[in-house]
mmCIF file of C-alpha atoms in Angstrom:
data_model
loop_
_atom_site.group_PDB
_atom_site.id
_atom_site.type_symbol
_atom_site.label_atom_id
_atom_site.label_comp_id
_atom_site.label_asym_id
_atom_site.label_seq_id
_atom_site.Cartn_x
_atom_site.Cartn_y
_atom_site.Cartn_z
ATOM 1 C CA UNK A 19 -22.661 -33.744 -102.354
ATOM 2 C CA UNK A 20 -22.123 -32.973 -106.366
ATOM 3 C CA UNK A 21 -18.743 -31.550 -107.416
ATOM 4 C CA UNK A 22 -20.172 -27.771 -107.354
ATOM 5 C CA UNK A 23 -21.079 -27.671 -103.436
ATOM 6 C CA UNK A 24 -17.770 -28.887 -102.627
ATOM 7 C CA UNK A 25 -16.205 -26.357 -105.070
ATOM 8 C CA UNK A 26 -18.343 -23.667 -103.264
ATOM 9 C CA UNK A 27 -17.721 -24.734 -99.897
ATOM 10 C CA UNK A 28 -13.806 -25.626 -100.084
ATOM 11 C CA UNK A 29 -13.012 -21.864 -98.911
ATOM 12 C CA UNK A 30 -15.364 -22.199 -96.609
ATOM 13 C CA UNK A 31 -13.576 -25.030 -94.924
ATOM 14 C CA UNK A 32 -10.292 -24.002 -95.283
ATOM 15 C CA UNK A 33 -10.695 -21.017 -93.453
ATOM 16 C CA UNK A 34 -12.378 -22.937 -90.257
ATOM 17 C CA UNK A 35 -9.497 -25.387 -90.620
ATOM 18 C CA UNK A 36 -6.779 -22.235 -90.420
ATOM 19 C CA UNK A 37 -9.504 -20.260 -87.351
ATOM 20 C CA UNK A 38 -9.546 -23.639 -85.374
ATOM 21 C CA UNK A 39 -5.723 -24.138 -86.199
ATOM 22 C CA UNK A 40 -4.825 -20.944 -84.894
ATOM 23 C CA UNK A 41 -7.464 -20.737 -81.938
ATOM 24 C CA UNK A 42 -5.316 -23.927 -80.829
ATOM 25 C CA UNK A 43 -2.064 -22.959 -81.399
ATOM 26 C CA UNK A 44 -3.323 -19.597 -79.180
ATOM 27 C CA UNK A 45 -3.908 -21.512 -76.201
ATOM 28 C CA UNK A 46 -1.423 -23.822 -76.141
ATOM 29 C CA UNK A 47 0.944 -20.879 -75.943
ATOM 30 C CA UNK A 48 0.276 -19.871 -72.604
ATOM 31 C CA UNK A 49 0.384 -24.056 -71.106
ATOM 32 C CA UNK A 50 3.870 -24.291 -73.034
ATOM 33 C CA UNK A 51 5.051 -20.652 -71.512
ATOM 34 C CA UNK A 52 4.497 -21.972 -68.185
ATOM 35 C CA UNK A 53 6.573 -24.786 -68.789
ATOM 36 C CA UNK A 54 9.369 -23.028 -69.635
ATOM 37 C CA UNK A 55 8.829 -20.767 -66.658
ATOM 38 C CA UNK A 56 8.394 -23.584 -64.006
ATOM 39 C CA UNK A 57 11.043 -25.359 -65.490
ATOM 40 C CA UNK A 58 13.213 -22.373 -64.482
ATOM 41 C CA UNK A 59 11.729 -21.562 -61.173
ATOM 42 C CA UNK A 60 14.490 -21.632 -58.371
ATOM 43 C CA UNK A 61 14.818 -25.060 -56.364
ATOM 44 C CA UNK A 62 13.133 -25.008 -52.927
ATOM 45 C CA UNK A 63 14.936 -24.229 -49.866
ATOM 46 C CA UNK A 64 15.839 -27.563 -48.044
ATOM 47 C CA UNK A 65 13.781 -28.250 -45.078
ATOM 48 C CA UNK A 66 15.696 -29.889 -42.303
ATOM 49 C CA UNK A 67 13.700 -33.608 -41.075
ATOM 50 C CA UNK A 68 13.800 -31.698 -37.366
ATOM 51 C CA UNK A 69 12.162 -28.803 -36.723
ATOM 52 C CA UNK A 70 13.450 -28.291 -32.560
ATOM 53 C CA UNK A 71 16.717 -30.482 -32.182
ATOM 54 C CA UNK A 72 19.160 -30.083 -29.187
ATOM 55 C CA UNK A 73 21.793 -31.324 -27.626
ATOM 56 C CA UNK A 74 21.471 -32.292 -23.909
ATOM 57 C CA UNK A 75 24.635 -33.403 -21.577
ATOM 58 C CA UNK A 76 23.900 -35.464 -18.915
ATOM 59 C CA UNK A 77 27.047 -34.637 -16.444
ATOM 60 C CA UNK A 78 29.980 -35.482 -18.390
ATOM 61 C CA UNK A 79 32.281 -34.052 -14.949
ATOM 62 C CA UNK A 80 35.726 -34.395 -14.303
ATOM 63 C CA UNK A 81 35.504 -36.387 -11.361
ATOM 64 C CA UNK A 82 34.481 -39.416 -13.275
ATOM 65 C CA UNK A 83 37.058 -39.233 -15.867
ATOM 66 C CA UNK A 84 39.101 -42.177 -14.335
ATOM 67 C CA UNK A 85 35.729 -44.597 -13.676
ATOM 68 C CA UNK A 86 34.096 -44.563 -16.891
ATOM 69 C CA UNK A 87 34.563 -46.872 -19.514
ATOM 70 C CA UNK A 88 35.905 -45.087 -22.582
ATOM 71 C CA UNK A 89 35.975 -42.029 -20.916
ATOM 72 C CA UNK A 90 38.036 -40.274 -23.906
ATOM 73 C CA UNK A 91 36.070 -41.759 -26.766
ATOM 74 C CA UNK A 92 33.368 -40.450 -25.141
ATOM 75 C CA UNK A 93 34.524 -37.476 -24.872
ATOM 76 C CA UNK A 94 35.498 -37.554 -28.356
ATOM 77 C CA UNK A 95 31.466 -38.008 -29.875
ATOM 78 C CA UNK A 96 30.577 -34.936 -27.336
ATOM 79 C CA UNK A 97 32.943 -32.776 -29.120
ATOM 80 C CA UNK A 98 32.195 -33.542 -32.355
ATOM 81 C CA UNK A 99 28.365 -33.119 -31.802
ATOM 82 C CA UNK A 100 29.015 -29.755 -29.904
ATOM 83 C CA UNK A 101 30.797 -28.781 -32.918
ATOM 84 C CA UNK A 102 27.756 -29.726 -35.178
ATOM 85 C CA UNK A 103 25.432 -27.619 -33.214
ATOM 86 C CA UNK A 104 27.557 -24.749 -33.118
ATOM 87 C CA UNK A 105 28.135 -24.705 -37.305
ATOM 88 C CA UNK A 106 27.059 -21.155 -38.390
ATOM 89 C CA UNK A 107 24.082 -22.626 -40.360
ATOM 90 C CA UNK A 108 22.878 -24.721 -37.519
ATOM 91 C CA UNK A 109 23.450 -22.891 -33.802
ATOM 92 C CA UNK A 110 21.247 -25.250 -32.353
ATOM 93 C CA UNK A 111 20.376 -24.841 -28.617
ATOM 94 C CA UNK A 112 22.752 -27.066 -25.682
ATOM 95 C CA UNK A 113 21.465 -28.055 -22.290
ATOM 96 C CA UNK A 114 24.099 -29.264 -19.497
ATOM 97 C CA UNK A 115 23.898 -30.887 -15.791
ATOM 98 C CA UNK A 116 25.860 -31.386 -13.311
ATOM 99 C CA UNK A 117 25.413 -33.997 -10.331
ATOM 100 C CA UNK A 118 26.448 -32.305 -7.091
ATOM 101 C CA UNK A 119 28.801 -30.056 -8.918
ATOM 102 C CA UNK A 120 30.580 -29.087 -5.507
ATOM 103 C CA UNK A 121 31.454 -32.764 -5.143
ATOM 104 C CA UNK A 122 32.159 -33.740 -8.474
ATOM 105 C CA UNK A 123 33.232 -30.789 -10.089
ATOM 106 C CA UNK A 124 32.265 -29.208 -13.455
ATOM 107 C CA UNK A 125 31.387 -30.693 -17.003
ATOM 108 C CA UNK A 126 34.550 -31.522 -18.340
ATOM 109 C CA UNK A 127 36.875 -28.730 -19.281
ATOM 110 C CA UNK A 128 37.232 -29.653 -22.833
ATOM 111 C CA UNK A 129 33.540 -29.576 -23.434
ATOM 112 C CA UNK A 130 32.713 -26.372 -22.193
ATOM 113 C CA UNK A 131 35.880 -24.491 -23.782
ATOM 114 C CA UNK A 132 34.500 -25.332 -27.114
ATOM 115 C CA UNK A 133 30.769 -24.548 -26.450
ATOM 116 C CA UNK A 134 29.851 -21.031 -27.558
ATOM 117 C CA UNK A 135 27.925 -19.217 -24.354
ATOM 118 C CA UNK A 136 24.806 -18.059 -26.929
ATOM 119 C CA UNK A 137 24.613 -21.590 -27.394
ATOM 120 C CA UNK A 138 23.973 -22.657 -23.704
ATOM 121 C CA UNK A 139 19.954 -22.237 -22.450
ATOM 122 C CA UNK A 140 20.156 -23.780 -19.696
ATOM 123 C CA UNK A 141 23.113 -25.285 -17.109
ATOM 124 C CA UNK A 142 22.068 -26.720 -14.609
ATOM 125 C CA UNK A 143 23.394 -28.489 -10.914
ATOM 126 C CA UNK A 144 21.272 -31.122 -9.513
ATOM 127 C CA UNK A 145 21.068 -34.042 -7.042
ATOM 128 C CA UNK A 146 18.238 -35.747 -8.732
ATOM 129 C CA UNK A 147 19.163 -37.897 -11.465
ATOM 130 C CA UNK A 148 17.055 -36.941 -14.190
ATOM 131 C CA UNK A 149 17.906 -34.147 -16.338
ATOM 132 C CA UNK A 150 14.180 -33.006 -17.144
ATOM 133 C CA UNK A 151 14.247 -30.327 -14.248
ATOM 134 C CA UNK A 152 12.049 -27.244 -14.471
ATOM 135 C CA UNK A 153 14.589 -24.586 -15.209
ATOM 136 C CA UNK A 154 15.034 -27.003 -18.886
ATOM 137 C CA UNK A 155 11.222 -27.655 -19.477
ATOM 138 C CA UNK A 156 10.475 -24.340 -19.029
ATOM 139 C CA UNK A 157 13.008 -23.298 -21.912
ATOM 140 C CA UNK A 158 12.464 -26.218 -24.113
ATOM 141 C CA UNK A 159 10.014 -26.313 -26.587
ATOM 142 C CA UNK A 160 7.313 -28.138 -27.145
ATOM 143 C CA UNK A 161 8.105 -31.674 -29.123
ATOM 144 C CA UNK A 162 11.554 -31.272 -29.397
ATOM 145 C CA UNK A 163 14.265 -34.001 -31.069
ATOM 146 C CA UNK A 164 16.677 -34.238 -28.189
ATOM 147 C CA UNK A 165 20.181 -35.744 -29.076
ATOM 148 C CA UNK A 166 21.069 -37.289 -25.578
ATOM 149 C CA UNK A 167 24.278 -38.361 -24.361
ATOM 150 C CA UNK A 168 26.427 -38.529 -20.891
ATOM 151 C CA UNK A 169 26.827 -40.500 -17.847
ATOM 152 C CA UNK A 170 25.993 -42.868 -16.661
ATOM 153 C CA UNK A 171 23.910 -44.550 -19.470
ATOM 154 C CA UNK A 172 21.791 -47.076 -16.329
ATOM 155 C CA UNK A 173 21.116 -44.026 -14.045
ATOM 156 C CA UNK A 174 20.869 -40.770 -15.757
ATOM 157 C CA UNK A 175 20.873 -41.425 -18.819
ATOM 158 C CA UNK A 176 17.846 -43.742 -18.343
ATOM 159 C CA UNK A 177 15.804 -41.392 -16.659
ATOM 160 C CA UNK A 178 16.641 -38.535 -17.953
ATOM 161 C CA UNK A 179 15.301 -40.314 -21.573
ATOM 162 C CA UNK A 180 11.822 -41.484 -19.634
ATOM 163 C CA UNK A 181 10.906 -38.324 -18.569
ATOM 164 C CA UNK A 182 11.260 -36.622 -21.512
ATOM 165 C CA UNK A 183 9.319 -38.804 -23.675
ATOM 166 C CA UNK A 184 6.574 -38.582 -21.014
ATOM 167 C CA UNK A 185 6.782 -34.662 -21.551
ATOM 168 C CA UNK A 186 6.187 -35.580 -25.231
ATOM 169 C CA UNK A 187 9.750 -35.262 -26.606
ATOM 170 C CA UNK A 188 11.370 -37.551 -29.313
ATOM 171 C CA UNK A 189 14.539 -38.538 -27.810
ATOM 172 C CA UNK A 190 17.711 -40.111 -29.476
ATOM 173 C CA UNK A 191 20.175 -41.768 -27.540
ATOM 174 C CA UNK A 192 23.642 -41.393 -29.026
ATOM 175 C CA UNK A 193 25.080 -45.385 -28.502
ATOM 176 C CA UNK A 194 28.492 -43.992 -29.207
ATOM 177 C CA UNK A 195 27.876 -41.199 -26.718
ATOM 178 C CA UNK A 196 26.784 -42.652 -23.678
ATOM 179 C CA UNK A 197 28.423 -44.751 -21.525
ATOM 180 C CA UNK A 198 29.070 -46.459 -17.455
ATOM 181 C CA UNK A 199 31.125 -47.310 -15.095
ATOM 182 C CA UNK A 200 30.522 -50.774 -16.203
ATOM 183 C CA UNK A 201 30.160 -51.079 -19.672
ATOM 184 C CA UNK A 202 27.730 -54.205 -19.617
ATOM 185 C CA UNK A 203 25.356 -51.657 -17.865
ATOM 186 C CA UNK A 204 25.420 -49.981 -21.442
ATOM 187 C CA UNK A 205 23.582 -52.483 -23.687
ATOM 188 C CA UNK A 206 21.616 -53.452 -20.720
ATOM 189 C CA UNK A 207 19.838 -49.517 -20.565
ATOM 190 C CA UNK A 208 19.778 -49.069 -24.008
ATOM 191 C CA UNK A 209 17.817 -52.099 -24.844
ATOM 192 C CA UNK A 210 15.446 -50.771 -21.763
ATOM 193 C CA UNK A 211 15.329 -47.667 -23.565
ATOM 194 C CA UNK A 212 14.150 -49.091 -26.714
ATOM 195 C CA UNK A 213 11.368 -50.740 -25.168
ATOM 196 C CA UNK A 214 10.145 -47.558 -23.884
ATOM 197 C CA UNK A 215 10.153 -45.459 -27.097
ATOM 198 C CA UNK A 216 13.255 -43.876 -27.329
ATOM 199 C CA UNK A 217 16.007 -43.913 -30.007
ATOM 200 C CA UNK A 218 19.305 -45.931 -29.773
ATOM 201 C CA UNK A 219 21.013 -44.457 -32.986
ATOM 202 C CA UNK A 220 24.795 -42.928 -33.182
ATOM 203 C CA UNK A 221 25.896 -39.589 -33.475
ATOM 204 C CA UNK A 222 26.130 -39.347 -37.030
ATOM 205 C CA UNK A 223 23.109 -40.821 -38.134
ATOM 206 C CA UNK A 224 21.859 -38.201 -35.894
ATOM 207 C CA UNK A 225 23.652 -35.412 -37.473
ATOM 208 C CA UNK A 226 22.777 -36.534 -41.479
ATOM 209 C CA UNK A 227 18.790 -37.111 -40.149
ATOM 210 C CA UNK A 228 18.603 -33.271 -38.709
ATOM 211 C CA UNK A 229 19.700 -31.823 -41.847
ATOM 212 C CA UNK A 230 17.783 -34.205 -44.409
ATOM 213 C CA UNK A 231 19.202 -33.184 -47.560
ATOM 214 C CA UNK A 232 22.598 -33.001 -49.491
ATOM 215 C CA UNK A 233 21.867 -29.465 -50.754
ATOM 216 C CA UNK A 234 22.661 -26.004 -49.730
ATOM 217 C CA UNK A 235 25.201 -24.636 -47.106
ATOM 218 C CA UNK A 236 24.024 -26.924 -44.205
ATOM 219 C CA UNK A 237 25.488 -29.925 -45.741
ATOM 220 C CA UNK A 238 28.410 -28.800 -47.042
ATOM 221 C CA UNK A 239 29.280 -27.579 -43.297
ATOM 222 C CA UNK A 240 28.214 -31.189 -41.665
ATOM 223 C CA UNK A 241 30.246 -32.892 -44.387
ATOM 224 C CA UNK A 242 32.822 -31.288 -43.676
ATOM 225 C CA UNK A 243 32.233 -31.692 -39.910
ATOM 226 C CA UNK A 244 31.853 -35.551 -40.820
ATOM 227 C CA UNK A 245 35.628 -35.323 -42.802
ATOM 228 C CA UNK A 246 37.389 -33.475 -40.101
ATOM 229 C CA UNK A 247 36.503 -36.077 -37.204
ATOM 230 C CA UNK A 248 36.039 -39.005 -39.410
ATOM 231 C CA UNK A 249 39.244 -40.709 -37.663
ATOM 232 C CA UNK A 250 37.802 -40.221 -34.199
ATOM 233 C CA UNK A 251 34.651 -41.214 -35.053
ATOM 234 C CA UNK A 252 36.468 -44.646 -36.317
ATOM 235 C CA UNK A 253 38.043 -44.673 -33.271
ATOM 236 C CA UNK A 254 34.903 -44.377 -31.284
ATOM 237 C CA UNK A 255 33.114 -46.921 -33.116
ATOM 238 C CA UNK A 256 35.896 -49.671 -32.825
ATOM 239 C CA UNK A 257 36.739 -48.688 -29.295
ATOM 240 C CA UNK A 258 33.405 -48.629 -27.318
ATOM 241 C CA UNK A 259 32.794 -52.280 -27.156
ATOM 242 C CA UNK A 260 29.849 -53.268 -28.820
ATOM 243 C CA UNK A 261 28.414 -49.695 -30.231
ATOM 244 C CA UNK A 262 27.395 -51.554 -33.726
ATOM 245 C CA UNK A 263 25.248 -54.250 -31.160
ATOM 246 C CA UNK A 264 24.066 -51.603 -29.367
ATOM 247 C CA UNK A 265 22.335 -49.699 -32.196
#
């Protein structure tokens, strides 16, 4: 190319370098404004890890208040897990049983003063020892994360935990929430219970796993949940022998 064609075509060339330039720069704009935008966009709402958790109370009466090892400790993790479900963000369902309420009296009175009644689906005397009766299964739905705990952890307990993973439930045993009249017949069930697909675990684990996530109002009401009864929940965890072995 002599030195007059490039002369004649230098405009030429300068003006598809500025069209192409600007033809860029024109769509780019719209990839860097949604940037900006998305980089602005509200944070999601957390999602709690469980999407039907309860509580269930295997008959926690007075009558075996003086039998029971660690009867007050247990007592104790009931409280404080009744107290989690009934946080305003939470209100999560509570099932309760009795054995032969007539002979053994009522849950215990310190449980149910503390439980709000809107809280309560189902309450229920019974002879048999499982808990998974029909007036609960025909309230509780389907594939629900049961946090399980009572008396007695052999009997019960046990059976109560079989059934429901038979009716396709995930069920957590709360090791600091369970306990017998003998407390080697603890570690004994709960090893059983492993075997069988259900989940030895302790009452706080329980409590962070539900909620799943260290933002918005949820957590701030477990935490401070988890402040207010951290010196019981010491307590607990030193007292009942062997709950660290157990989980």
């Amino acid at each position: 190319m002599n030195f007059a064609t490039r002369t004649c075509l230098r405009p030429i060339l300068a003006s598809n370098t500025r069209a192409s330039s600007l033809f860029t720069l024109q769509h780019l704009k719209p990839i860097f404004s949604n940037t900006r935008l998305s980089s602005t966009m509200a944070t999601p709402t957390p999602q709690r890890r469980f999407k039907n958790p309860s509580l269930f109370i295997c008959d926690i009466q007075t009558a075996f208040s003086k039998t029971i090892y660690s009867y007050p400790l247990l007592l104790s993790t009931v409280s404080k897990l009744i107290k989690f479900c009934s946080l305003p963000s939470l209100q999560l369902p509570i099932y309760i049983t009795t054995q032969s309420r007539a002979k053994l009296g009522d849950t215990h009175p310190s449980l149910l003063s503390i439980i709000p009644p809107h809280l309560i689906k189902a309450n229920v005397d019974k002879t048999k020892f499982s808990m998974a009766l029909p007036p609960i299964l025909e309230v509780l739905p389907p594939k629900s994360e049961i946090c399980l705990v009572g008396i007695e952890s052999h009997i019960c307990v046990t059976q109560t935990a079989l059934d429901l993973v038979r009716e396709g439930h995930k069920v957590y045993v709360m090791a600091d929430g369970v306990s017998s009249s003998n407390k080697e017949e603890v570690g004994i069930a709960l090893e059983r219970l492993r075997r069988e697909g259900v989940v030895v675990t302790s009452s706080e684990s329980w409590m962070y796993e539900l909620v799943g996530d260290a933002e918005g109002g949820e957590f701030k009401e477990v935490i401070g949940l988890v402040k207010e009864s951290m010196g019981d929940t010491r307590r607990v965890m030193e007292g009942m022998a062997g709950v660290g072995s157990k989980i």
